[in-house]
Amino acid sequence: MRIGVIGTGRIGTIHANTLSRNREVGSLILTDAAPSRAQELAHRLGETAAPGIDEIFRWGVDAVVITTATSAHAELIGRAARSGLPVFCEKPIALDLAGTLQAIAEVETAGTVLQMGFQRRFDAGYTGAREAVASGRLGRLHTVRAMTSDQAPPPAAYLSASGGLYRDTLIHDFDVVRWVTGREVVDVYAAGSDAGPALFRELGDVDTAAAVLTLDDGTLATATATRLNGAGYDVRMELAGELDQVVVGLDDRTPIASTEPTGPPAADKPWTGFLERFGPAYEAELAAFVEVVRGERANPCDGREALQALRIAEACEVSRRERRPVRPAELPDGS
């Protein structure tokens, strides 16, 4: 199997390394907007660098992995679909519903595969939580608390093209709330704060956000995020039911300290970022993609799943801006 990797930045490099080690992948063709970056990575991995995207399609590959800037995702998904190629793409498909739907339509018309990169679906903790809910261990689920806290903001150039905290960060929480609970979000109420660095105000973004989500069975969920969690990278999810409760992301590296006299000590080596925290999950999702391409398993996260997460994020943006509850279903697809 020959796979083309388009984009060799931080996450593209991780994915290329993972695929290069996969015994079912015979070779990779790497390309990047900065050709020297792709060439350097290809040299390190013993793979081939292409001077541009056209060569990826012209030289012939069996599948494509897209890890470019978000602005290029939808166009590349469409091009791969028209070429009859299965695609793995980092989230999101696009920063708007119309662009997302157009790309999904191209995939569905072509009858190809689009697997989205929501890596938390492959994390052992979230998988365990999903199993706990499905088994009935928790009883009737009444409360879900999800959170994502970055230790420090990403570079300004990244923030300006990210789509904002809801679309870039909380979208992972929105996706995994749906996946773990098996329910849909029918109503959101969101708020955000830009009281931190001036950069966020200049970009019209927020550095900290919270949303209350109502699920279709009446379960209440909260999702919070911040770019400024100095203690470390903190990603958790708590699920409480009438019979039991569980937590994802609580281990000896969770960057939190108890004020109780008999509480656990602070982590000696707290998580610093998502690549470290979710390393095994990133490997597992690429292994799953290879299996999908080989016809050995069903697509674990298609474009329609990504659309639902984006619709929730869009509803949160409207709610924050207009200070009112918003039903994701009320958003026009062309918004």
mmCIF file of C-alpha atoms in Angstrom:
data_model
loop_
_atom_site.group_PDB
_atom_site.id
_atom_site.type_symbol
_atom_site.label_atom_id
_atom_site.label_comp_id
_atom_site.label_asym_id
_atom_site.label_seq_id
_atom_site.Cartn_x
_atom_site.Cartn_y
_atom_site.Cartn_z
ATOM 1 C CA MET A 1 0.000 0.000 0.000
ATOM 2 C CA ARG A 2 1.271 3.440 -0.969
ATOM 3 C CA ILE A 3 -0.065 6.438 0.953
ATOM 4 C CA GLY A 4 0.305 10.109 0.160
ATOM 5 C CA VAL A 5 0.717 12.447 3.133
ATOM 6 C CA ILE A 6 -0.160 16.052 2.340
ATOM 7 C CA GLY A 7 1.243 18.347 5.019
ATOM 8 C CA THR A 8 4.349 17.577 7.073
ATOM 9 C CA GLY A 9 3.997 20.003 9.954
ATOM 10 C CA ARG A 10 3.694 18.884 13.554
ATOM 11 C CA ILE A 11 0.810 16.421 13.245
ATOM 12 C CA GLY A 12 1.756 15.425 9.700
ATOM 13 C CA THR A 13 5.181 14.390 10.933
ATOM 14 C CA ILE A 14 3.614 12.285 13.686
ATOM 15 C CA HIS A 15 1.303 10.568 11.204
ATOM 16 C CA ALA A 16 4.080 9.967 8.678
ATOM 17 C CA ASN A 17 6.220 8.346 11.362
ATOM 18 C CA THR A 18 3.318 6.127 12.400
ATOM 19 C CA LEU A 19 2.471 5.058 8.853
ATOM 20 C CA SER A 20 6.118 4.426 7.987
ATOM 21 C CA ARG A 21 6.230 1.844 10.795
ATOM 22 C CA ASN A 22 3.000 0.105 9.755
ATOM 23 C CA ARG A 23 3.824 -3.257 8.168
ATOM 24 C CA GLU A 24 0.868 -2.973 5.780
ATOM 25 C CA VAL A 25 2.166 0.310 4.327
ATOM 26 C CA GLY A 26 4.779 -0.276 1.680
ATOM 27 C CA SER A 27 5.753 3.337 1.060
ATOM 28 C CA LEU A 28 4.822 6.979 1.554
ATOM 29 C CA ILE A 29 4.919 10.030 -0.680
ATOM 30 C CA LEU A 30 5.220 13.228 1.357
ATOM 31 C CA THR A 31 4.554 16.793 0.287
ATOM 32 C CA ASP A 32 4.225 20.128 2.007
ATOM 33 C CA ALA A 33 3.725 23.804 1.202
ATOM 34 C CA ALA A 34 7.349 24.130 2.345
ATOM 35 C CA PRO A 35 9.017 21.490 0.103
ATOM 36 C CA SER A 36 12.226 21.408 2.136
ATOM 37 C CA ARG A 37 10.258 20.274 5.190
ATOM 38 C CA ALA A 38 8.804 17.310 3.293
ATOM 39 C CA GLN A 39 12.217 16.479 1.858
ATOM 40 C CA GLU A 40 13.856 16.452 5.286
ATOM 41 C CA LEU A 41 11.167 14.202 6.748
ATOM 42 C CA ALA A 42 11.263 11.862 3.748
ATOM 43 C CA HIS A 43 15.034 11.561 4.105
ATOM 44 C CA ARG A 44 14.730 10.697 7.806
ATOM 45 C CA LEU A 45 12.078 8.060 7.154
ATOM 46 C CA GLY A 46 13.525 6.622 3.968
ATOM 47 C CA GLU A 47 10.423 7.665 2.017
ATOM 48 C CA THR A 48 9.790 9.789 -1.085
ATOM 49 C CA ALA A 49 9.160 13.534 -1.194
ATOM 50 C CA ALA A 50 7.011 15.077 -3.913
ATOM 51 C CA PRO A 51 7.466 18.694 -5.048
ATOM 52 C CA GLY A 52 3.736 19.386 -4.838
ATOM 53 C CA ILE A 53 0.211 18.075 -4.403
ATOM 54 C CA ASP A 54 -0.251 17.356 -8.112
ATOM 55 C CA GLU A 55 2.500 14.762 -7.973
ATOM 56 C CA ILE A 56 0.765 12.926 -5.122
ATOM 57 C CA PHE A 57 -2.147 12.203 -7.447
ATOM 58 C CA ARG A 58 -0.139 11.824 -10.651
ATOM 59 C CA TRP A 59 2.436 9.400 -9.249
ATOM 60 C CA GLY A 60 -0.280 7.103 -7.925
ATOM 61 C CA VAL A 61 -1.237 6.312 -4.338
ATOM 62 C CA ASP A 62 -3.771 3.985 -2.705
ATOM 63 C CA ALA A 63 -4.930 6.510 -0.089
ATOM 64 C CA VAL A 64 -4.327 10.060 1.101
ATOM 65 C CA VAL A 65 -3.718 11.513 4.569
ATOM 66 C CA ILE A 66 -4.469 15.244 4.826
ATOM 67 C CA THR A 67 -2.750 17.245 7.569
ATOM 68 C CA THR A 68 -2.555 20.645 5.918
ATOM 69 C CA ALA A 69 -3.967 23.937 7.169
ATOM 70 C CA THR A 70 -7.728 23.694 7.619
ATOM 71 C CA SER A 71 -8.393 26.056 4.714
ATOM 72 C CA ALA A 72 -7.178 23.385 2.287
ATOM 73 C CA HIS A 73 -9.018 20.375 3.747
ATOM 74 C CA ALA A 74 -12.289 20.533 1.825
ATOM 75 C CA GLU A 75 -10.671 21.062 -1.591
ATOM 76 C CA LEU A 76 -8.231 18.191 -1.044
ATOM 77 C CA ILE A 77 -10.982 15.873 0.195
ATOM 78 C CA GLY A 78 -12.936 16.620 -2.964
ATOM 79 C CA ARG A 79 -9.932 16.054 -5.204
ATOM 80 C CA ALA A 80 -9.193 12.717 -3.553
ATOM 81 C CA ALA A 81 -12.837 11.679 -3.867
ATOM 82 C CA ARG A 82 -12.867 12.516 -7.565
ATOM 83 C CA SER A 83 -9.718 10.395 -7.903
ATOM 84 C CA GLY A 84 -11.456 7.476 -6.180
ATOM 85 C CA LEU A 85 -9.107 7.547 -3.196
ATOM 86 C CA PRO A 86 -9.901 6.915 0.472
ATOM 87 C CA VAL A 87 -8.930 9.825 2.726
ATOM 88 C CA PHE A 88 -7.919 10.356 6.323
ATOM 89 C CA CYS A 89 -8.243 14.036 7.271
ATOM 90 C CA GLU A 90 -7.530 15.921 10.437
ATOM 91 C CA LYS A 91 -10.537 17.815 11.793
ATOM 92 C CA PRO A 92 -12.332 19.878 10.745
ATOM 93 C CA ILE A 93 -13.414 19.330 7.158
ATOM 94 C CA ALA A 94 -13.997 23.086 6.872
ATOM 95 C CA LEU A 95 -14.706 26.002 9.195
ATOM 96 C CA ASP A 96 -18.272 26.394 7.950
ATOM 97 C CA LEU A 97 -21.245 24.101 7.425
ATOM 98 C CA ALA A 98 -21.606 24.829 3.706
ATOM 99 C CA GLY A 99 -17.996 23.861 2.932
ATOM 100 C CA THR A 100 -18.286 20.775 5.104
ATOM 101 C CA LEU A 101 -21.448 19.600 3.373
ATOM 102 C CA GLN A 102 -19.955 20.176 -0.075
ATOM 103 C CA ALA A 103 -16.935 18.005 0.731
ATOM 104 C CA ILE A 104 -19.120 15.272 2.220
ATOM 105 C CA ALA A 105 -21.318 15.347 -0.884
ATOM 106 C CA GLU A 106 -18.285 14.803 -3.106
ATOM 107 C CA VAL A 107 -17.212 11.793 -1.029
ATOM 108 C CA GLU A 108 -20.695 10.297 -1.020
ATOM 109 C CA THR A 109 -21.178 10.871 -4.754
ATOM 110 C CA ALA A 110 -17.848 9.187 -5.477
ATOM 111 C CA GLY A 111 -18.580 6.349 -3.062
ATOM 112 C CA THR A 112 -15.173 6.731 -1.425
ATOM 113 C CA VAL A 113 -14.111 6.816 2.225
ATOM 114 C CA LEU A 114 -13.453 9.823 4.437
ATOM 115 C CA GLN A 115 -12.188 9.046 7.945
ATOM 116 C CA MET A 116 -11.895 12.042 10.264
ATOM 117 C CA GLY A 117 -9.159 12.521 12.845
ATOM 118 C CA PHE A 118 -11.026 12.593 16.149
ATOM 119 C CA GLN A 119 -8.357 10.673 18.024
ATOM 120 C CA ARG A 120 -10.142 10.592 21.372
ATOM 121 C CA ARG A 121 -12.357 7.839 19.973
ATOM 122 C CA PHE A 122 -9.217 5.660 20.069
ATOM 123 C CA ASP A 123 -8.071 6.596 23.577
ATOM 124 C CA ALA A 124 -8.332 3.838 26.195
ATOM 125 C CA GLY A 125 -9.987 6.116 28.739
ATOM 126 C CA TYR A 126 -12.736 7.363 26.434
ATOM 127 C CA THR A 127 -13.279 3.851 25.086
ATOM 128 C CA GLY A 128 -13.718 2.626 28.655
ATOM 129 C CA ALA A 129 -16.213 5.388 29.375
ATOM 130 C CA ARG A 130 -18.238 4.509 26.281
ATOM 131 C CA GLU A 131 -18.319 0.876 27.357
ATOM 132 C CA ALA A 132 -19.407 1.863 30.879
ATOM 133 C CA VAL A 133 -22.341 3.837 29.493
ATOM 134 C CA ALA A 134 -23.371 1.173 26.979
ATOM 135 C CA SER A 135 -23.217 -1.639 29.541
ATOM 136 C CA GLY A 136 -25.613 0.114 31.914
ATOM 137 C CA ARG A 137 -23.003 0.217 34.669
ATOM 138 C CA LEU A 138 -23.744 3.890 35.385
ATOM 139 C CA GLY A 139 -27.524 3.511 35.298
ATOM 140 C CA ARG A 140 -29.418 6.467 33.908
ATOM 141 C CA LEU A 141 -26.820 9.047 32.952
ATOM 142 C CA HIS A 142 -27.675 12.470 34.344
ATOM 143 C CA THR A 143 -24.485 14.571 34.187
ATOM 144 C CA VAL A 144 -21.457 14.767 31.890
ATOM 145 C CA ARG A 145 -18.534 17.137 32.401
ATOM 146 C CA ALA A 146 -15.968 17.511 29.616
ATOM 147 C CA MET A 147 -12.929 19.749 29.603
ATOM 148 C CA THR A 148 -9.884 20.588 27.508
ATOM 149 C CA SER A 149 -7.233 22.890 28.943
ATOM 150 C CA ASP A 150 -4.113 23.812 26.982
ATOM 151 C CA GLN A 151 -1.051 24.759 28.972
ATOM 152 C CA ALA A 152 -0.269 27.695 26.678
ATOM 153 C CA PRO A 153 -1.771 29.203 23.522
ATOM 154 C CA PRO A 154 -0.565 28.071 20.102
ATOM 155 C CA PRO A 155 1.248 30.582 17.862
ATOM 156 C CA ALA A 156 -0.678 33.633 16.663
ATOM 157 C CA ALA A 157 -0.505 32.448 13.045
ATOM 158 C CA TYR A 158 -2.257 29.239 14.035
ATOM 159 C CA LEU A 159 -4.909 30.988 16.122
ATOM 160 C CA SER A 160 -5.819 33.373 13.321
ATOM 161 C CA ALA A 161 -6.724 30.465 11.031
ATOM 162 C CA SER A 162 -8.085 28.051 13.657
ATOM 163 C CA GLY A 163 -11.733 29.073 13.601
ATOM 164 C CA GLY A 164 -11.747 29.895 17.298
ATOM 165 C CA LEU A 165 -11.851 27.956 20.543
ATOM 166 C CA TYR A 166 -15.171 26.208 19.888
ATOM 167 C CA ARG A 167 -14.282 24.964 16.393
ATOM 168 C CA ASP A 168 -10.633 24.203 17.100
ATOM 169 C CA THR A 169 -10.595 22.799 20.636
ATOM 170 C CA LEU A 170 -14.051 22.160 22.051
ATOM 171 C CA ILE A 171 -15.060 20.388 18.853
ATOM 172 C CA HIS A 172 -13.178 17.371 20.234
ATOM 173 C CA ASP A 173 -15.300 17.467 23.387
ATOM 174 C CA PHE A 174 -18.488 17.859 21.358
ATOM 175 C CA ASP A 175 -17.581 14.832 19.262
ATOM 176 C CA VAL A 176 -16.638 12.652 22.187
ATOM 177 C CA VAL A 177 -19.739 13.595 24.207
ATOM 178 C CA ARG A 178 -21.828 12.254 21.328
ATOM 179 C CA TRP A 179 -19.631 9.193 20.874
ATOM 180 C CA VAL A 180 -19.380 8.188 24.532
ATOM 181 C CA THR A 181 -23.040 8.762 25.393
ATOM 182 C CA GLY A 182 -24.569 7.674 22.097
ATOM 183 C CA ARG A 183 -26.878 10.707 22.273
ATOM 184 C CA GLU A 184 -27.344 13.856 20.211
ATOM 185 C CA VAL A 185 -26.992 17.447 21.434
ATOM 186 C CA VAL A 186 -30.298 19.265 20.970
ATOM 187 C CA ASP A 187 -29.617 22.584 22.726
ATOM 188 C CA VAL A 188 -26.568 24.658 23.730
ATOM 189 C CA TYR A 189 -25.917 27.755 25.785
ATOM 190 C CA ALA A 190 -22.368 29.081 25.554
ATOM 191 C CA ALA A 191 -20.236 31.846 27.024
ATOM 192 C CA GLY A 192 -16.648 32.910 26.508
ATOM 193 C CA SER A 193 -14.040 35.187 28.046
ATOM 194 C CA ASP A 194 -11.313 37.164 26.292
ATOM 195 C CA ALA A 195 -9.909 38.614 29.521
ATOM 196 C CA GLY A 196 -6.480 37.078 28.924
ATOM 197 C CA PRO A 197 -3.869 38.104 26.327
ATOM 198 C CA ALA A 198 -4.894 40.923 23.993
ATOM 199 C CA LEU A 199 -4.310 38.686 20.982
ATOM 200 C CA PHE A 200 -7.620 36.921 21.540
ATOM 201 C CA ARG A 201 -9.564 40.172 21.560
ATOM 202 C CA GLU A 202 -7.764 41.294 18.410
ATOM 203 C CA LEU A 203 -8.779 38.060 16.668
ATOM 204 C CA GLY A 204 -12.360 38.183 17.914
ATOM 205 C CA ASP A 205 -11.716 34.913 19.751
ATOM 206 C CA VAL A 206 -11.880 33.878 23.409
ATOM 207 C CA ASP A 207 -9.190 32.280 25.547
ATOM 208 C CA THR A 208 -11.653 30.509 27.848
ATOM 209 C CA ALA A 209 -15.095 29.130 27.093
ATOM 210 C CA ALA A 210 -17.922 27.112 28.608
ATOM 211 C CA ALA A 211 -21.039 25.531 27.177
ATOM 212 C CA VAL A 212 -24.063 23.804 28.671
ATOM 213 C CA LEU A 213 -25.344 21.065 26.369
ATOM 214 C CA THR A 214 -28.708 19.330 26.644
ATOM 215 C CA LEU A 215 -28.744 15.833 25.163
ATOM 216 C CA ASP A 216 -31.769 14.289 23.501
ATOM 217 C CA ASP A 217 -32.546 12.100 26.525
ATOM 218 C CA GLY A 218 -32.402 15.016 28.973
ATOM 219 C CA THR A 219 -28.839 14.404 30.172
ATOM 220 C CA LEU A 220 -26.999 17.644 30.935
ATOM 221 C CA ALA A 221 -23.409 18.109 29.846
ATOM 222 C CA THR A 222 -20.919 20.897 30.369
ATOM 223 C CA ALA A 223 -17.888 21.464 28.162
ATOM 224 C CA THR A 224 -15.153 23.917 29.115
ATOM 225 C CA ALA A 225 -11.869 24.886 27.505
ATOM 226 C CA THR A 226 -9.018 27.322 27.998
ATOM 227 C CA ARG A 227 -5.742 28.183 26.293
ATOM 228 C CA LEU A 228 -4.125 29.287 29.552
ATOM 229 C CA ASN A 229 -3.876 26.374 31.999
ATOM 230 C CA GLY A 230 -0.415 26.960 33.425
ATOM 231 C CA ALA A 231 -0.386 23.761 35.477
ATOM 232 C CA GLY A 232 -0.296 21.615 32.330
ATOM 233 C CA TYR A 233 -2.403 20.015 29.620
ATOM 234 C CA ASP A 234 -5.611 18.771 31.190
ATOM 235 C CA VAL A 235 -8.213 16.750 29.296
ATOM 236 C CA ARG A 236 -10.893 14.989 31.340
ATOM 237 C CA MET A 237 -14.432 13.730 31.131
ATOM 238 C CA GLU A 238 -16.671 12.802 34.042
ATOM 239 C CA LEU A 239 -19.860 10.800 33.618
ATOM 240 C CA ALA A 240 -22.282 10.459 36.517
ATOM 241 C CA GLY A 241 -25.312 8.191 36.592
ATOM 242 C CA GLU A 242 -27.823 7.001 39.141
ATOM 243 C CA LEU A 243 -25.722 3.889 39.866
ATOM 244 C CA ASP A 244 -22.086 4.887 39.437
ATOM 245 C CA GLN A 245 -19.718 7.458 37.986
ATOM 246 C CA VAL A 246 -16.441 7.318 36.070
ATOM 247 C CA VAL A 247 -13.752 9.745 34.963
ATOM 248 C CA VAL A 248 -11.496 9.837 31.902
ATOM 249 C CA GLY A 249 -8.075 11.465 32.132
ATOM 250 C CA LEU A 250 -7.405 11.103 35.863
ATOM 251 C CA ASP A 251 -3.957 9.591 36.349
ATOM 252 C CA ASP A 252 -0.575 10.364 37.890
ATOM 253 C CA ARG A 253 0.085 13.004 35.213
ATOM 254 C CA THR A 254 -3.162 14.967 35.568
ATOM 255 C CA PRO A 255 -2.102 18.561 36.319
ATOM 256 C CA ILE A 256 -4.254 19.155 39.364
ATOM 257 C CA ALA A 257 -3.479 19.418 43.073
ATOM 258 C CA SER A 258 -5.861 18.600 45.903
ATOM 259 C CA THR A 259 -6.312 21.001 48.809
ATOM 260 C CA GLU A 260 -7.536 18.182 51.042
ATOM 261 C CA PRO A 261 -5.106 17.035 53.765
ATOM 262 C CA THR A 262 -5.337 13.421 52.591
ATOM 263 C CA GLY A 263 -5.681 14.181 48.890
ATOM 264 C CA PRO A 264 -3.304 12.870 46.228
ATOM 265 C CA PRO A 265 -0.095 14.824 45.576
ATOM 266 C CA ALA A 266 0.389 17.029 42.553
ATOM 267 C CA ALA A 267 1.734 15.314 39.439
ATOM 268 C CA ASP A 268 5.527 15.145 39.238
ATOM 269 C CA LYS A 269 5.429 15.226 35.438
ATOM 270 C CA PRO A 270 2.134 16.730 34.234
ATOM 271 C CA TRP A 271 1.031 16.391 30.631
ATOM 272 C CA THR A 272 2.332 19.236 28.483
ATOM 273 C CA GLY A 273 0.327 18.823 25.269
ATOM 274 C CA PHE A 274 -2.011 16.767 23.129
ATOM 275 C CA LEU A 275 0.656 14.964 21.110
ATOM 276 C CA GLU A 276 2.112 13.492 24.278
ATOM 277 C CA ARG A 277 -1.218 12.784 25.983
ATOM 278 C CA PHE A 278 -2.828 11.124 22.971
ATOM 279 C CA GLY A 279 0.213 9.482 21.370
ATOM 280 C CA PRO A 280 -1.222 5.929 21.486
ATOM 281 C CA ALA A 281 -4.608 7.164 20.214
ATOM 282 C CA TYR A 282 -2.996 8.834 17.189
ATOM 283 C CA GLU A 283 -1.272 5.558 16.335
ATOM 284 C CA ALA A 284 -4.494 3.593 16.767
ATOM 285 C CA GLU A 285 -6.547 5.851 14.490
ATOM 286 C CA LEU A 286 -3.993 5.542 11.659
ATOM 287 C CA ALA A 287 -3.871 1.769 12.131
ATOM 288 C CA ALA A 288 -7.656 1.797 11.842
ATOM 289 C CA PHE A 289 -7.445 3.835 8.622
ATOM 290 C CA VAL A 290 -5.088 1.298 7.065
ATOM 291 C CA GLU A 291 -7.578 -1.433 7.982
ATOM 292 C CA VAL A 292 -10.408 0.603 6.435
ATOM 293 C CA VAL A 293 -8.432 1.029 3.214
ATOM 294 C CA ARG A 294 -7.777 -2.732 3.150
ATOM 295 C CA GLY A 295 -11.483 -3.419 3.604
ATOM 296 C CA GLU A 296 -10.955 -5.059 6.987
ATOM 297 C CA ARG A 297 -13.199 -2.797 9.083
ATOM 298 C CA ALA A 298 -15.918 -0.185 8.804
ATOM 299 C CA ASN A 299 -15.118 3.521 8.890
ATOM 300 C CA PRO A 300 -14.964 4.476 12.611
ATOM 301 C CA CYS A 301 -15.552 8.231 12.111
ATOM 302 C CA ASP A 302 -16.941 9.476 8.822
ATOM 303 C CA GLY A 303 -17.642 12.977 7.551
ATOM 304 C CA ARG A 304 -21.194 13.027 8.890
ATOM 305 C CA GLU A 305 -19.805 12.561 12.405
ATOM 306 C CA ALA A 306 -17.507 15.546 11.891
ATOM 307 C CA LEU A 307 -20.456 17.560 10.579
ATOM 308 C CA GLN A 308 -22.410 16.973 13.780
ATOM 309 C CA ALA A 309 -19.510 18.130 15.962
ATOM 310 C CA LEU A 310 -19.051 21.252 13.839
ATOM 311 C CA ARG A 311 -22.770 22.008 13.996
ATOM 312 C CA ILE A 312 -22.551 22.019 17.803
ATOM 313 C CA ALA A 313 -19.497 24.299 17.670
ATOM 314 C CA GLU A 314 -21.311 26.665 15.297
ATOM 315 C CA ALA A 315 -24.322 26.727 17.613
ATOM 316 C CA CYS A 316 -22.026 27.643 20.510
ATOM 317 C CA GLU A 317 -20.576 30.547 18.529
ATOM 318 C CA VAL A 318 -24.074 31.853 17.809
ATOM 319 C CA SER A 319 -25.070 31.376 21.440
ATOM 320 C CA ARG A 320 -22.011 33.239 22.728
ATOM 321 C CA ARG A 321 -22.547 36.077 20.297
ATOM 322 C CA GLU A 322 -26.297 36.423 20.787
ATOM 323 C CA ARG A 323 -26.429 35.370 24.453
ATOM 324 C CA ARG A 324 -29.246 32.883 23.999
ATOM 325 C CA PRO A 325 -29.861 29.133 23.844
ATOM 326 C CA VAL A 326 -29.392 27.717 20.340
ATOM 327 C CA ARG A 327 -30.557 24.429 18.847
ATOM 328 C CA PRO A 328 -27.892 23.073 16.470
ATOM 329 C CA ALA A 329 -30.667 21.860 14.173
ATOM 330 C CA GLU A 330 -31.842 25.455 13.617
ATOM 331 C CA LEU A 331 -28.614 26.523 11.883
ATOM 332 C CA PRO A 332 -28.910 26.963 8.119
ATOM 333 C CA ASP A 333 -26.478 24.809 6.190
ATOM 334 C CA GLY A 334 -25.163 27.843 4.367
ATOM 335 C CA SER A 335 -24.201 29.748 7.546
#
